[in-house]
XYZ file of C-alpha atoms in Angstrom:
124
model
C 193.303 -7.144 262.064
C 194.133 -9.950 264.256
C 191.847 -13.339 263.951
C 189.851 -12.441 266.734
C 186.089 -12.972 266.914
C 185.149 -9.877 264.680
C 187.078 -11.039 262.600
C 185.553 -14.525 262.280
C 182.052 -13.277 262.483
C 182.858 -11.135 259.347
C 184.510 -14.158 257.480
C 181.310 -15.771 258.444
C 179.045 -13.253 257.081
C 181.416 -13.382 254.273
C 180.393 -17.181 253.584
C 176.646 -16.582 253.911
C 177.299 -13.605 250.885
C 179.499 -16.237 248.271
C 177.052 -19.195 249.099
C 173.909 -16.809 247.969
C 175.989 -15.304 244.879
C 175.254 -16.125 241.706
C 178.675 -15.313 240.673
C 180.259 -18.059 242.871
C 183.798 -16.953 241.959
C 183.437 -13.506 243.454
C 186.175 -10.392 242.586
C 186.757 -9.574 246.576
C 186.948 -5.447 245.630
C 183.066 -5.887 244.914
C 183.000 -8.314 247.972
C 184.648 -5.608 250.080
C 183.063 -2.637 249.106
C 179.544 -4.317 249.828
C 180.700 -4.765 252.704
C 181.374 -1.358 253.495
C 178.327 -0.252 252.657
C 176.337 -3.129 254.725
C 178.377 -1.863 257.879
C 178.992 1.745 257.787
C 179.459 1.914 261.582
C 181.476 -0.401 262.061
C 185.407 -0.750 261.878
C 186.198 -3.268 258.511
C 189.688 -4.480 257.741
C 191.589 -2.410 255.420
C 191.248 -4.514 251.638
C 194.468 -5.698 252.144
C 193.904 -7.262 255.923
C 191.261 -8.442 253.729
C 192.732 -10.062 251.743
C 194.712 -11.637 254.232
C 191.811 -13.206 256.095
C 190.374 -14.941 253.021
C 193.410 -16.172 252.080
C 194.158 -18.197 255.455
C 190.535 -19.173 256.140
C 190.434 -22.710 254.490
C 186.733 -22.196 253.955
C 187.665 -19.688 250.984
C 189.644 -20.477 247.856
C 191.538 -17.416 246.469
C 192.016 -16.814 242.894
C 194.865 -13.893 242.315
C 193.689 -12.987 238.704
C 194.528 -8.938 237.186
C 196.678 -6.529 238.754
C 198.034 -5.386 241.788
C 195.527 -6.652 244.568
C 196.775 -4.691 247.298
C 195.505 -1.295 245.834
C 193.316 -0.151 247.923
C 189.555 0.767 246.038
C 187.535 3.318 246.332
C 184.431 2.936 248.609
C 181.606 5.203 246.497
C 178.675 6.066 249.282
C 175.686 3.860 249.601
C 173.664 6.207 247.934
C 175.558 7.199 244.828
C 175.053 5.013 241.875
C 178.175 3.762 240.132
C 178.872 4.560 236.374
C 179.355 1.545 234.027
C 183.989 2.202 234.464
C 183.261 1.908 238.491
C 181.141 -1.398 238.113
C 183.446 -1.947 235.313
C 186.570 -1.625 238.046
C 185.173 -3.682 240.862
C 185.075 -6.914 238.463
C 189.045 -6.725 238.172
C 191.760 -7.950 240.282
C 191.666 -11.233 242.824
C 188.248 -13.032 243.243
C 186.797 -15.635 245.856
C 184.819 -18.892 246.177
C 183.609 -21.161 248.451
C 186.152 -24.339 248.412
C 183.483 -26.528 249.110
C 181.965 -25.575 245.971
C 184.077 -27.479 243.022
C 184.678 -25.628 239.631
C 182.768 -27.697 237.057
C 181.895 -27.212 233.221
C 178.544 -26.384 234.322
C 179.748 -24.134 237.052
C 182.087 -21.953 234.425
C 179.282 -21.887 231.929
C 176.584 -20.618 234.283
C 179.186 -17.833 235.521
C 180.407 -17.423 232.023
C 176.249 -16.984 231.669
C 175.772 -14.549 234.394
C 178.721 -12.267 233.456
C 177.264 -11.709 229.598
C 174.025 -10.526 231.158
C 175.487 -8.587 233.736
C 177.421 -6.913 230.711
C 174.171 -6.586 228.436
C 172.850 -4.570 231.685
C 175.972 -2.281 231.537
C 175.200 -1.389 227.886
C 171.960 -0.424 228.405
């Protein structure tokens, strides 16, 4: 997908949905498959074009943590619900933030924070 103007609205969008996200370091399969299901309709870069466009924006900082990040994921349908190993699977592999946002003790703690309770939810 060439930088054209889809592709900078979606890198937009993409901002508005890290600076809202409690997560702020974001894993970019969950980031991805959201946004599959948000536009159905419409033609999205495969992950790894992706991939690609988050790595040469300079708004985004990329963090290549876990395995291969070129695998492509599975996209479950909007309306199935995900078992515990498919939320478990979106977590791995390369995540995002905003560069403008700096990576503080605070920061790590409160995501540190929100991944425990995200994990309490899981075992349920």
């Amino acid at each position: 997908m060439e930088r054209s103007i889809r592709a900078k609205a979606l890198l937009d969008h993409v901002e508005r949905l890290l600076a809202d996200d409690p997560e702020v370091l974001v894993p970019v399969r969950k980031l991805w498959i959201r946004l599959q299901r948000e536009y159905p309709w419409r033609p999205l870069p495969t992950f790894s074009e992706f991939l690609t466009l988050l790595r040469e924006d300079e708004r985004f900082e990329y963090w290549p943590l876990g395995e291969n990040p070129e695998a492509e994921p599975a996209v479950a349908l909007p309306h199935e619900r995900w078992s515990a190993r498919e939320a478990a699977a979106c977590e791995r592999g390369p995540r995002v933030k905003l560069r403008r946002i700096p990576v503080t003790e605070t920061l790590l703690l409160r995501i540190l924070r929100h991944q425990i309770q995200g994990l309490l939810e899981i075992l349920r």
